[in-house]
Short mmCIF file of C-alpha atoms and ligand atoms in Angstrom, two decimals:
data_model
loop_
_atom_site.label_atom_id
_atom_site.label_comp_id
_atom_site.label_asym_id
_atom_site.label_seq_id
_atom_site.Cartn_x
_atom_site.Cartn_y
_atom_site.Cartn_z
CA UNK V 1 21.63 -15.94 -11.21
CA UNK V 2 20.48 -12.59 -10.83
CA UNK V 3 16.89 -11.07 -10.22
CA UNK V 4 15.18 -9.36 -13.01
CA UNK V 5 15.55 -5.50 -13.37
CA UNK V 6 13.04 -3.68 -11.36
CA UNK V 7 12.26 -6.90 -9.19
CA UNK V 8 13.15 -7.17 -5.51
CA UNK V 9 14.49 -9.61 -2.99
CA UNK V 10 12.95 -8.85 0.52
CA UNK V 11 15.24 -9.63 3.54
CA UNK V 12 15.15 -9.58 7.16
CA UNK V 13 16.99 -7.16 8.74
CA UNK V 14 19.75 -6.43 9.31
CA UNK V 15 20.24 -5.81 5.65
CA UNK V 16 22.83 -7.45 4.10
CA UNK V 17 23.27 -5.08 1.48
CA UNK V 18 21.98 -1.53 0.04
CA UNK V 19 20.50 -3.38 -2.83
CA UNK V 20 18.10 -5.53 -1.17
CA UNK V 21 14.79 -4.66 0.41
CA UNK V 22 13.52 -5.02 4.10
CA UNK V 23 11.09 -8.01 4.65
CA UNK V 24 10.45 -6.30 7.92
CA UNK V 25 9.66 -2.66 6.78
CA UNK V 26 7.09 -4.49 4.24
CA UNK V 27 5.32 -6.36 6.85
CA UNK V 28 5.34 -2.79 8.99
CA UNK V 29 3.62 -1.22 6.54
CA UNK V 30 1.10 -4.14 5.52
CA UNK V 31 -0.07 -4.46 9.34
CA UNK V 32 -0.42 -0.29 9.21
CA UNK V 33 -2.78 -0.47 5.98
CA UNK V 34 -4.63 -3.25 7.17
CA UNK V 35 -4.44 -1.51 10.92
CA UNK V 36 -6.31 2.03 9.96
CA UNK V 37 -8.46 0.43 6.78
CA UNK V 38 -10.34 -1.47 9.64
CA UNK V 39 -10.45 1.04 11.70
CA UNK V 40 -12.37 2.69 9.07
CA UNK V 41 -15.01 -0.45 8.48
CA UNK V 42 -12.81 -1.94 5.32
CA UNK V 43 -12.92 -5.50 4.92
CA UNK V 44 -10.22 -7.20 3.01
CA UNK V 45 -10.73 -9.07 -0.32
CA UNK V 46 -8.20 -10.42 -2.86
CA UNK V 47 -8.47 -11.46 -6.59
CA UNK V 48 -5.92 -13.43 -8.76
CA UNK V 49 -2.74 -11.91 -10.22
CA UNK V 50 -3.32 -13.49 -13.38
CA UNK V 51 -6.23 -11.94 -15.03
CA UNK V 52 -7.90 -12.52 -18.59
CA UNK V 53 -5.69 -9.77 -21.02
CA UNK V 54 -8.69 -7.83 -21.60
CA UNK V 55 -9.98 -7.28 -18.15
CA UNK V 56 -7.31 -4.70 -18.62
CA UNK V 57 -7.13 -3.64 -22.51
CA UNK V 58 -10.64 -2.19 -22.44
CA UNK V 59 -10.72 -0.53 -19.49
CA UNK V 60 -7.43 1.15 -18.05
CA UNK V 61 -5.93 3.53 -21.10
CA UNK V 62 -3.35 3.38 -22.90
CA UNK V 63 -0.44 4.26 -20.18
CA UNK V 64 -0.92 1.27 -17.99
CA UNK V 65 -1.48 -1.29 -21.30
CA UNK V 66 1.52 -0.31 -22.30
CA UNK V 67 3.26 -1.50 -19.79
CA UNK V 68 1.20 -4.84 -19.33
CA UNK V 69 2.84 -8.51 -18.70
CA UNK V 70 0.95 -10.19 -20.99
CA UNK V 71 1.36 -13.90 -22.57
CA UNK V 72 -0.63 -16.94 -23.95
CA UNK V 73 -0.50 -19.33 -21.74
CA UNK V 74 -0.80 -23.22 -22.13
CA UNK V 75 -3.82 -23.15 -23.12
CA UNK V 76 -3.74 -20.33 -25.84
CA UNK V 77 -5.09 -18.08 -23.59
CA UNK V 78 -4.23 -14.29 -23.50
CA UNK V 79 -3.22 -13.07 -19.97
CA UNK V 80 -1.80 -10.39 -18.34
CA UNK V 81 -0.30 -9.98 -14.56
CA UNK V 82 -2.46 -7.49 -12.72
CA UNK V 83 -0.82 -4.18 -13.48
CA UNK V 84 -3.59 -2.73 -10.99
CA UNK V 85 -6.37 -4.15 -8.82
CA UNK V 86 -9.41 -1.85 -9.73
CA UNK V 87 -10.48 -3.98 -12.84
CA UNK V 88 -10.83 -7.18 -10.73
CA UNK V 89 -12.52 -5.32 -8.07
CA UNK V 90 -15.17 -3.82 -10.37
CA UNK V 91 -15.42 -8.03 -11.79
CA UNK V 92 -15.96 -8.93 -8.10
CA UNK V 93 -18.19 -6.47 -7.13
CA UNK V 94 -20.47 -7.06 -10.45
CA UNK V 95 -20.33 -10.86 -9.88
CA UNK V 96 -21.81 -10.80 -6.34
CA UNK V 97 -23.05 -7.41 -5.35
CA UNK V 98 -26.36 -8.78 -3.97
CA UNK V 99 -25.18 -10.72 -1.32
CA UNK V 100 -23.25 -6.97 -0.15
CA UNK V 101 -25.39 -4.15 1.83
CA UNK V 102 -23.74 -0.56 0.36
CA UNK V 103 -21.98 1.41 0.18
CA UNK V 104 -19.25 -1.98 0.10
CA UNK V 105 -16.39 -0.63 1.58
CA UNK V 106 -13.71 -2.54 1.01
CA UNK V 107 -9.45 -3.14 0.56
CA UNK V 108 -6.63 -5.35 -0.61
CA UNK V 109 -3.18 -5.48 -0.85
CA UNK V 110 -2.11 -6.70 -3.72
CA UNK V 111 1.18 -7.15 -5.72
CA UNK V 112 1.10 -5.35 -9.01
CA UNK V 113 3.47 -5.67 -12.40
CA UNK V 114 4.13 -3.17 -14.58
CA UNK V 115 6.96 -3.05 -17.41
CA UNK V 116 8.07 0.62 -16.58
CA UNK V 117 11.08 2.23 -17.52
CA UNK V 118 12.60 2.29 -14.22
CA UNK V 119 13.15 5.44 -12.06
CA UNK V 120 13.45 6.81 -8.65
CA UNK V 121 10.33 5.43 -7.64
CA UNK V 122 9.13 3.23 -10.12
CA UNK V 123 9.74 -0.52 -10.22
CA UNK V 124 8.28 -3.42 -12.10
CA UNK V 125 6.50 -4.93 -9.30
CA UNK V 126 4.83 -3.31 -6.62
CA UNK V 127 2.40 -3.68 -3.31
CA UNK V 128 -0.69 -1.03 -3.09
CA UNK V 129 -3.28 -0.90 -0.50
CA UNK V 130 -6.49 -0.58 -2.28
CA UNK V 131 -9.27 1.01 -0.43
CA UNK V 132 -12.88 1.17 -2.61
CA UNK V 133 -16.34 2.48 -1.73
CA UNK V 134 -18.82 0.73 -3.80
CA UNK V 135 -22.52 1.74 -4.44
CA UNK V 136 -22.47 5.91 -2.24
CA UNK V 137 -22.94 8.53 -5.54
CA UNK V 138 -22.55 11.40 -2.48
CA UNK V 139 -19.18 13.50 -1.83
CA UNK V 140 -19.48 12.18 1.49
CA UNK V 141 -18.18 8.84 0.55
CA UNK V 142 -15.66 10.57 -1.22
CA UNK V 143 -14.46 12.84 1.88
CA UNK V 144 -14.83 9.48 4.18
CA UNK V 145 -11.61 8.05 1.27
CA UNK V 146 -9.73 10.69 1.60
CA UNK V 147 -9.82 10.76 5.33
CA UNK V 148 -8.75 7.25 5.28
CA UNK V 149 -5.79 8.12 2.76
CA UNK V 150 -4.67 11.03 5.43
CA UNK V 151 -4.95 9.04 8.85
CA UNK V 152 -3.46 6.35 6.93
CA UNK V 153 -0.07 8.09 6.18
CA UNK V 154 -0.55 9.24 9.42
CA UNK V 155 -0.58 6.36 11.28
CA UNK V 156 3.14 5.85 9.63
CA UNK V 157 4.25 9.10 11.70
CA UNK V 158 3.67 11.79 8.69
CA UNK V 159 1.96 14.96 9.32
CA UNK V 160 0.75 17.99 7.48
CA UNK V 161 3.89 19.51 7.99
CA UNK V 162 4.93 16.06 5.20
CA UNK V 163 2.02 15.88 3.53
CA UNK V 164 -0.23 17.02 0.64
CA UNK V 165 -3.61 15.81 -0.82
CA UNK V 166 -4.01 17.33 -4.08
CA UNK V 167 -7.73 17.35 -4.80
CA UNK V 168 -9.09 17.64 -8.46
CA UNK V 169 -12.51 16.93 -10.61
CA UNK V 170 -12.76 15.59 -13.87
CA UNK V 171 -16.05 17.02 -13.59
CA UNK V 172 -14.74 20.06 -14.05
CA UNK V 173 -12.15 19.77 -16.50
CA UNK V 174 -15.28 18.24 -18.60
CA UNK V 175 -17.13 22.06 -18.23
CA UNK V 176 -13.65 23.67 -19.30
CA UNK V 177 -13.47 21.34 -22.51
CA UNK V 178 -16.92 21.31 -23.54
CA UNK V 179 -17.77 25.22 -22.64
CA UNK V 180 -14.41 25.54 -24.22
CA UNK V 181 -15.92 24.12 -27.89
CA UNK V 182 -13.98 20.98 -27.37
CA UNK V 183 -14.80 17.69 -29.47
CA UNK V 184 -16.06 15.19 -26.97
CA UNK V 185 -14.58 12.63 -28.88
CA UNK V 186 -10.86 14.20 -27.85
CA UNK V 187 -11.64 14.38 -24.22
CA UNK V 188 -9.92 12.04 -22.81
CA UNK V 189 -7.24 13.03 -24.98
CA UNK V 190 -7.23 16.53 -23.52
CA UNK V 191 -7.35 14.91 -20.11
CA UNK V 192 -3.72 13.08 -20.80
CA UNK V 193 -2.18 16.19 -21.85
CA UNK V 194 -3.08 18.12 -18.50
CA UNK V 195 -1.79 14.94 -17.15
CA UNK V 196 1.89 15.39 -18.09
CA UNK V 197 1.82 19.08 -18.08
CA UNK V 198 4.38 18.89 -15.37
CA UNK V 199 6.55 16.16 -16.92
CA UNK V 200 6.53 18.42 -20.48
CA UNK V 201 7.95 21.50 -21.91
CA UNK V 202 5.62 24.17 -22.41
CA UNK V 203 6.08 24.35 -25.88
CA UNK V 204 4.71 21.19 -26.51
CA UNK V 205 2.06 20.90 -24.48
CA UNK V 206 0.82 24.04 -25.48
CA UNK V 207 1.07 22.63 -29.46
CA UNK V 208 -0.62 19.72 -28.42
CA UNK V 209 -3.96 21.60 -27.05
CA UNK V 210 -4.21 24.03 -29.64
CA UNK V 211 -4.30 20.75 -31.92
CA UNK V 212 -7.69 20.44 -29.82
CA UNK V 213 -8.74 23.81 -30.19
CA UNK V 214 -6.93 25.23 -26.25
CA UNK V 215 -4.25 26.83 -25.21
CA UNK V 216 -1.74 26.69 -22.90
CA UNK V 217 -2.47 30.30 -21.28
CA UNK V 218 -6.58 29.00 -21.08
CA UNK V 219 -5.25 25.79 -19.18
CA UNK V 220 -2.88 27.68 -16.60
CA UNK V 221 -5.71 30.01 -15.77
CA UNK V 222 -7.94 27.71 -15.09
CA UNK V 223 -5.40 25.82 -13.07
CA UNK V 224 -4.51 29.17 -11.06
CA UNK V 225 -7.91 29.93 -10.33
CA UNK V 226 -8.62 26.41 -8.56
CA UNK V 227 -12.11 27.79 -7.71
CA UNK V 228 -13.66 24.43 -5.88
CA UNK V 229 -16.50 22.76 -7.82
CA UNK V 230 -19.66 22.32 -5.53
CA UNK V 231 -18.42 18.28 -4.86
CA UNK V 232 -15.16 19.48 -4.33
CA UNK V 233 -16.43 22.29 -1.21
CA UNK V 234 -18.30 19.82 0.12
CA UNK V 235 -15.69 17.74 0.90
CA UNK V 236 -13.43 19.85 1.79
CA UNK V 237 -16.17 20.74 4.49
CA UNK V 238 -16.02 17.43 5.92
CA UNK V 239 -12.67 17.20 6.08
CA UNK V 240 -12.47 20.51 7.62
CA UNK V 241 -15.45 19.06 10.57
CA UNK V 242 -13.05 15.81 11.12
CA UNK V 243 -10.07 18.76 11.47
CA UNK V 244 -8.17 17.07 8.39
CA UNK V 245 -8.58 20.64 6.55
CA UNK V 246 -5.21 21.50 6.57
CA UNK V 247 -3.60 18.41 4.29
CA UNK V 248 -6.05 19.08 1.75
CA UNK V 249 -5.85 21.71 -1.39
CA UNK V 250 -7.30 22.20 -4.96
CA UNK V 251 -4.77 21.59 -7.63
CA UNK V 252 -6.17 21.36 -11.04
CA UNK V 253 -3.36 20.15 -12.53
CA UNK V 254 -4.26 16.41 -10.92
CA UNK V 255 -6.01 14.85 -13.24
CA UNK V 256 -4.82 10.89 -13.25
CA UNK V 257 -4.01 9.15 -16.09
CA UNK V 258 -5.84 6.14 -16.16
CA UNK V 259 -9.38 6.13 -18.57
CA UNK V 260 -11.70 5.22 -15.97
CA UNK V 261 -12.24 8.33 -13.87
CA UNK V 262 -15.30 10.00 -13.99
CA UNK V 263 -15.12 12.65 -11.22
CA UNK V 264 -13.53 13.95 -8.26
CA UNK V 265 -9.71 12.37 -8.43
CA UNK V 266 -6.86 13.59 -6.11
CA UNK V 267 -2.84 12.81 -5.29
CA UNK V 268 -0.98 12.51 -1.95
CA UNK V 269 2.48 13.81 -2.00
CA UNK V 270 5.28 14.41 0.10
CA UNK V 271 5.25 18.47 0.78
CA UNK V 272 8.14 19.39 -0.85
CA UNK V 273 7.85 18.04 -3.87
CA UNK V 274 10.56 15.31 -3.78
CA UNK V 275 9.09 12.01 -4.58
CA UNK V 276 6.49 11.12 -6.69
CA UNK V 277 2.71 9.97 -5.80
CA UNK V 278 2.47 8.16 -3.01
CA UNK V 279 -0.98 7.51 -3.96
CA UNK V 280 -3.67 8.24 -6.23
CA UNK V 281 -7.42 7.85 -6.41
CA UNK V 282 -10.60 8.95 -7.66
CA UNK V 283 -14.04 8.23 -8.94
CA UNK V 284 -14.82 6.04 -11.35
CA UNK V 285 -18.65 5.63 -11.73
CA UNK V 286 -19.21 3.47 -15.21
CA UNK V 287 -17.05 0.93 -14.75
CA UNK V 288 -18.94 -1.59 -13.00
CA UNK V 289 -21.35 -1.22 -15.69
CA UNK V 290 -18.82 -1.64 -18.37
CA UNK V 291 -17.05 -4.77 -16.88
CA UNK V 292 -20.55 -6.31 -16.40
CA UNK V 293 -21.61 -5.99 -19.65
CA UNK V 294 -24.41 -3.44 -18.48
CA UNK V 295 -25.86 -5.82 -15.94
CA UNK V 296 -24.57 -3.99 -12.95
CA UNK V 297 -24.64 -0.07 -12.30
CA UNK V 298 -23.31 1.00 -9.05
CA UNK V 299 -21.18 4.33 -8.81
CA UNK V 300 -17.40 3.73 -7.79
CA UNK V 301 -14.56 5.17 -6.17
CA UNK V 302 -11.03 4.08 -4.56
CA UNK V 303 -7.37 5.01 -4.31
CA UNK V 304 -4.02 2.30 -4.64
CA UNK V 305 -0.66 3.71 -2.33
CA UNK V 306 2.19 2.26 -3.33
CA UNK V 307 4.69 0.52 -0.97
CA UNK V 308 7.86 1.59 -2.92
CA UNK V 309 7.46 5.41 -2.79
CA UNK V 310 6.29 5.04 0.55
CA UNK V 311 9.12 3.33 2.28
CA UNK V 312 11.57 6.13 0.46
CA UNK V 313 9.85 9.15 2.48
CA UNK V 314 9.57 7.10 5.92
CA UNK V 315 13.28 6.44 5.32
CA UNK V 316 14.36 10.07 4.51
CA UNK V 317 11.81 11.09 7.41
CA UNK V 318 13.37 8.51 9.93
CA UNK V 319 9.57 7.54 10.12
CA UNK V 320 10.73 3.71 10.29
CA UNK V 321 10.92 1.87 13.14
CA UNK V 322 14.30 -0.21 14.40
CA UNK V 323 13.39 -3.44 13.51
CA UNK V 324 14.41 -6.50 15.95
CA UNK V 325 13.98 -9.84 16.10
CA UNK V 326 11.00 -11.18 18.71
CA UNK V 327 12.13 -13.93 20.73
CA UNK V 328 10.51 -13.74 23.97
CA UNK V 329 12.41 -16.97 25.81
CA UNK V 330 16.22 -18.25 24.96
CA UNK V 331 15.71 -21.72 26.65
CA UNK V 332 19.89 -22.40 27.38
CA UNK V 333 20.34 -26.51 27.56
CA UNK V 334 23.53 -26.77 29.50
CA UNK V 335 23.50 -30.41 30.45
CA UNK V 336 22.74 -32.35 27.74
CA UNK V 337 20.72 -34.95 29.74
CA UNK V 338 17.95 -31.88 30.17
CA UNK V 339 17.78 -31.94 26.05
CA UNK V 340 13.93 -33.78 26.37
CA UNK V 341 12.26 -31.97 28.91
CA UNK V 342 13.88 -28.43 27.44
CA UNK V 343 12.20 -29.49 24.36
CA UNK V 344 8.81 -30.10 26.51
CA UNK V 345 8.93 -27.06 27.37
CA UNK V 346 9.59 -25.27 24.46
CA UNK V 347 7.10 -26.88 23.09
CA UNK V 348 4.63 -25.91 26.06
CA UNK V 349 5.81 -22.09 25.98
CA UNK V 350 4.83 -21.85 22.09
CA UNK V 351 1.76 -22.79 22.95
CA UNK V 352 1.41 -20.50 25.46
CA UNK V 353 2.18 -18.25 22.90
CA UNK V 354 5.81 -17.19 23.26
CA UNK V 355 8.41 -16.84 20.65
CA UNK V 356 10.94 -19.47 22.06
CA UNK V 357 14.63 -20.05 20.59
CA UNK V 358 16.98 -23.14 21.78
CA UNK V 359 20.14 -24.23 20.25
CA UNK V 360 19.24 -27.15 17.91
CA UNK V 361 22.74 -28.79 18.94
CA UNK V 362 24.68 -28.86 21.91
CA UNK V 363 26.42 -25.67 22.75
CA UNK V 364 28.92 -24.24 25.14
CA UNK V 365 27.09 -22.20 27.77
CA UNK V 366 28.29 -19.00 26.65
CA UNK V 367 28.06 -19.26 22.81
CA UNK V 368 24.19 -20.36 24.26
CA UNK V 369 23.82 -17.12 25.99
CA UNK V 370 25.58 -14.67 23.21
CA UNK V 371 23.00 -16.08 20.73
CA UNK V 372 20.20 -15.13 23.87
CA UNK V 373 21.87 -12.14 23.25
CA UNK V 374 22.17 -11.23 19.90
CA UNK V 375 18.31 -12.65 19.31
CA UNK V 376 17.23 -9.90 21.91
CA UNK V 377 15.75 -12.11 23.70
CA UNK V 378 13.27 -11.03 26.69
CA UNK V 379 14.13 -14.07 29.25
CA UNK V 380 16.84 -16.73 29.22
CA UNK V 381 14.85 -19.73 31.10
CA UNK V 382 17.77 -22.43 32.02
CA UNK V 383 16.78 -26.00 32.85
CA UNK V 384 18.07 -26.54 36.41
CA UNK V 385 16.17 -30.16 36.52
CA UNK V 386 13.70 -32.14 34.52
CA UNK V 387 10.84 -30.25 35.76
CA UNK V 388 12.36 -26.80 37.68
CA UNK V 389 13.54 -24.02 35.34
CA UNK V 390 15.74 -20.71 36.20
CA UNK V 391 14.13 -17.84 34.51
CA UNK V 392 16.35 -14.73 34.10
CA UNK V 393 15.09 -11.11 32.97
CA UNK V 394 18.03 -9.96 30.69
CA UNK V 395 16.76 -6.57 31.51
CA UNK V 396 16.27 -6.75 35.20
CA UNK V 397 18.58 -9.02 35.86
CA UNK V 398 15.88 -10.68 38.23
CA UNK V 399 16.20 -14.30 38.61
CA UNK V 400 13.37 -16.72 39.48
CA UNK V 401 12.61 -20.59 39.41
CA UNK V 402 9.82 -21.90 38.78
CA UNK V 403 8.19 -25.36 38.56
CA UNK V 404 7.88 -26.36 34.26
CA UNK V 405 3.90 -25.60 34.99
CA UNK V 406 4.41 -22.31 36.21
CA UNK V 407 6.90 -20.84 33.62
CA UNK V 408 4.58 -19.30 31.03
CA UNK V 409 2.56 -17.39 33.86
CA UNK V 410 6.23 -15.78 35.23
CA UNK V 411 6.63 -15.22 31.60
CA UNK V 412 3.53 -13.15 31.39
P1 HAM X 501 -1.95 4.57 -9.89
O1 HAM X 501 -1.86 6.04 -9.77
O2 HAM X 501 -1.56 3.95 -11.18
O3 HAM X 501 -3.45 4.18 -9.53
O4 HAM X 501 -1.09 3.90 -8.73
C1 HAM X 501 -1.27 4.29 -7.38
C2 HAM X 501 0.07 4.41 -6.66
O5 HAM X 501 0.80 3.18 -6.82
C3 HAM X 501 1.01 5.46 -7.19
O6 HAM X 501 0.73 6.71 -6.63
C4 HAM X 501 2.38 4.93 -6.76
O7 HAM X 501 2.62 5.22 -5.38
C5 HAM X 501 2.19 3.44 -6.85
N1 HAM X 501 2.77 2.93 -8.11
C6 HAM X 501 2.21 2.89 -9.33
N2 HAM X 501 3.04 2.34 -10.24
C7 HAM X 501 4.17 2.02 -9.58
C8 HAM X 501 5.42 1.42 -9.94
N3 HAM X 501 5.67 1.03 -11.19
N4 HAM X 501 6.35 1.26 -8.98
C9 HAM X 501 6.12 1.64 -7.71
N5 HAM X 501 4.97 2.20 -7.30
C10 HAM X 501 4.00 2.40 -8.22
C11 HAM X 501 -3.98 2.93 -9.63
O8 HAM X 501 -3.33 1.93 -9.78
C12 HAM X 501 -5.48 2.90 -9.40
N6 HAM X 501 -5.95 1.54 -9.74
C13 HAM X 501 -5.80 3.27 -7.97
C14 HAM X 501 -7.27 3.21 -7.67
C15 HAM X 501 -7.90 2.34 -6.85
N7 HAM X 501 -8.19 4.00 -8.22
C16 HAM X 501 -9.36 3.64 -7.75
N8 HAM X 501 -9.22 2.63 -6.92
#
């Protein structure tokens, strides 16, 4: 049986195969996110991949339902597998925001599904580290994101020499288009078309705005000038005071896809232009309000990185690390008489806290210590009675035995 397209089978390493995926880079990268999120005052939250269809249908765009898993389930009710997290989070936040002080600062990791034609890049299920402020309307809160998004793809060895935050407003795409005579019913509209500018010929792009009354030339300008809005300068001033400056620059032509943006929204991309996103965020200041039914107003703003785009630059960076297995002790049970006090004191190093490997069945000596070995194991610890063990440094070479009670604190 094979997996579906666009799926993936995680493995530990060393990989069997090209086609499979690394169990070990993926937790790597989970204990980074969740590493420099708390080191920024995130706490984690979670939300069910199965959501109600129109959690989503309402309040993504187009794009993203598009490309929804959705089904009735047993009980005739319509459903969809999370294609994103920011939906739930706003249906979290509405439901308890009064037991929260603000700004909420908060992140998940969840596993997303989208049906996507698949590409370098793109697969049907993904991870993203979520990281939301909930409740600050000031720039600052949107400079304090953005810092997190930098030191975060930091922390994974990439540097400005890699790296490129691609800041953008909707706020002022929304002066272009109205000062421009543009019907505020087509706005968001207008706002997908500067969206795939890059991923379109000219030609039609530049039909498609005149169709709203723009053109092409009008857009590029705009694009070229990148003159900062006020929000925009102001956090580009507190990047510059944390001395995160550098990774940070205007681009115009970032304007996200998804419906729910309401102001400042920004990329992170690999400097030269070889992979796509590695992240995207932005503000998105109505849709608490709109999830809640109006009961709940609180201005908004988070970006998701994904895992999959991610891994591909730390792999053509050699940003990953080698990946080993962590046995501490190899307990080697020689004389099968020893077989109930070895298992004592396996038993008493794991609660020590020490990864600790034995052969389940007897073994020869040296198939015992080969497997010691191959596990990279820190210590052989060989059972010379029932209650005095031989502990061996495989690095040092340095030998010592110790009484069963004493074994964890040579250990340490
Ligand atoms: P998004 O731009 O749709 O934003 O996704 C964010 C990142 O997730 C992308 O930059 C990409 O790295 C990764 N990603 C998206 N789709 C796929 C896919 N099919 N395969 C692999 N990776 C993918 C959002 O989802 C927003 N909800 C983010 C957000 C949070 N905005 C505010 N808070």
């Amino acid at each position: 049986m094979e997996r579906l397209p666009g799926f993936r089978d995680f493995y530990p390493e060393p990989l069997p195969h090209q086609d499979v995926w690394s169990a070990d880079a993926r937790q790597f990268i989970f204990d980074t996110w969740r590493t420099v999120a708390r080191r920024y005052n995130f706490r984690e939250y979670d939300g069910p991949p199965l959501e109600p269809l129109e959690l989503f249908t309402t309040k993504s765009g187009e794009e993203i339902v598009g490309q929804l898993y959705n089904f009735a389930d047993k009980g005739a009710r319509n459903v969809a597998l999370r294609p994103e997290m920011t939906p739930t989070l706003a249906r979290m936040v509405a439901a308890h925001e009064r037991n929260y002080k603000k700004p909420i600062k908060w992140f998940a990791l969840p596993q997303l599904f989208r049906y996507e034609r698949q590409q370098k890049g793109r697969l049907r299920e993904h991870f993203q580290f979520n990281a939301d402020i909930i409740g600050e309307a000031d720039p600052a809160a949107d400079a304090e994101l953005i810092a997190l998004l930098i030191d975060t793809l930091r922390a994974f060895g990439l540097t400005e020499q890699d790296l490129v935050i691609r800041l953008s407003s909707r706020n002022a795409w929304h002066d272009f288009f109205k000062h421009g005579g543009g019907d505020m019913a087509h706005e968001y509209a207008f706002y997908q078309i500067v969206d795939k500018l890059e991923r379109e010929a000219p030609e039609s792009s530049d039909e498609k705005l005149r169709a709203l009354g723009f053109s092409l030339e009008a857009v590029n300008t705009f694009i070229e000038k990148g003159a900062p809005t006020v929000e925009l300068q102001s956090i580009l001033d507190n990047l510059a005071a944390r001395g995160l400056r550098s990774f940070a620059k205007i681009d115009y032509r970032v304007i996200r896809g998804l419906a729910y943006y309401t102001g400042v929204v920004f990329e992170a991309f690999d400097a030269k232009g070889e992979f796509r996103a590695i992240a995207g965020g932005g503000r998105y200041d109505n849709l608490v309000k709109l999830i809640s039914g109006d009961k709940v107003n609180l201005p908004a703003l988070g970006f998701g990185m994904g895992d999959v785009v991610l891994l591909e630059i730390l792999k053509s960076r050699g940003r990953l690390p080698q990946f080993d297995s962590h046995v501490d002790v190899f307990i080697l049970i020689e004389d099968e008489a020893l077989r109930p006090p070895a298992l004592k004191l396996t038993q008493d190093l794991r609660t020590a806290g020490f990864a600790v490997e034995y052969p389940l069945t007897p073994a020869k000596s040296d198939k015992q210590f080969k497997r010691a070995q191959e596990l990279k194991a820190g210590f052989t610890a060989k059972l010379e009675s029932d209650s005095y063990v031989r502990i061996r440094n495989l690095k040092t070479r340095e030998e010592i035995v110790a009484g069963f009670a004493d074994a964890a604190n040579h250990l340490k």
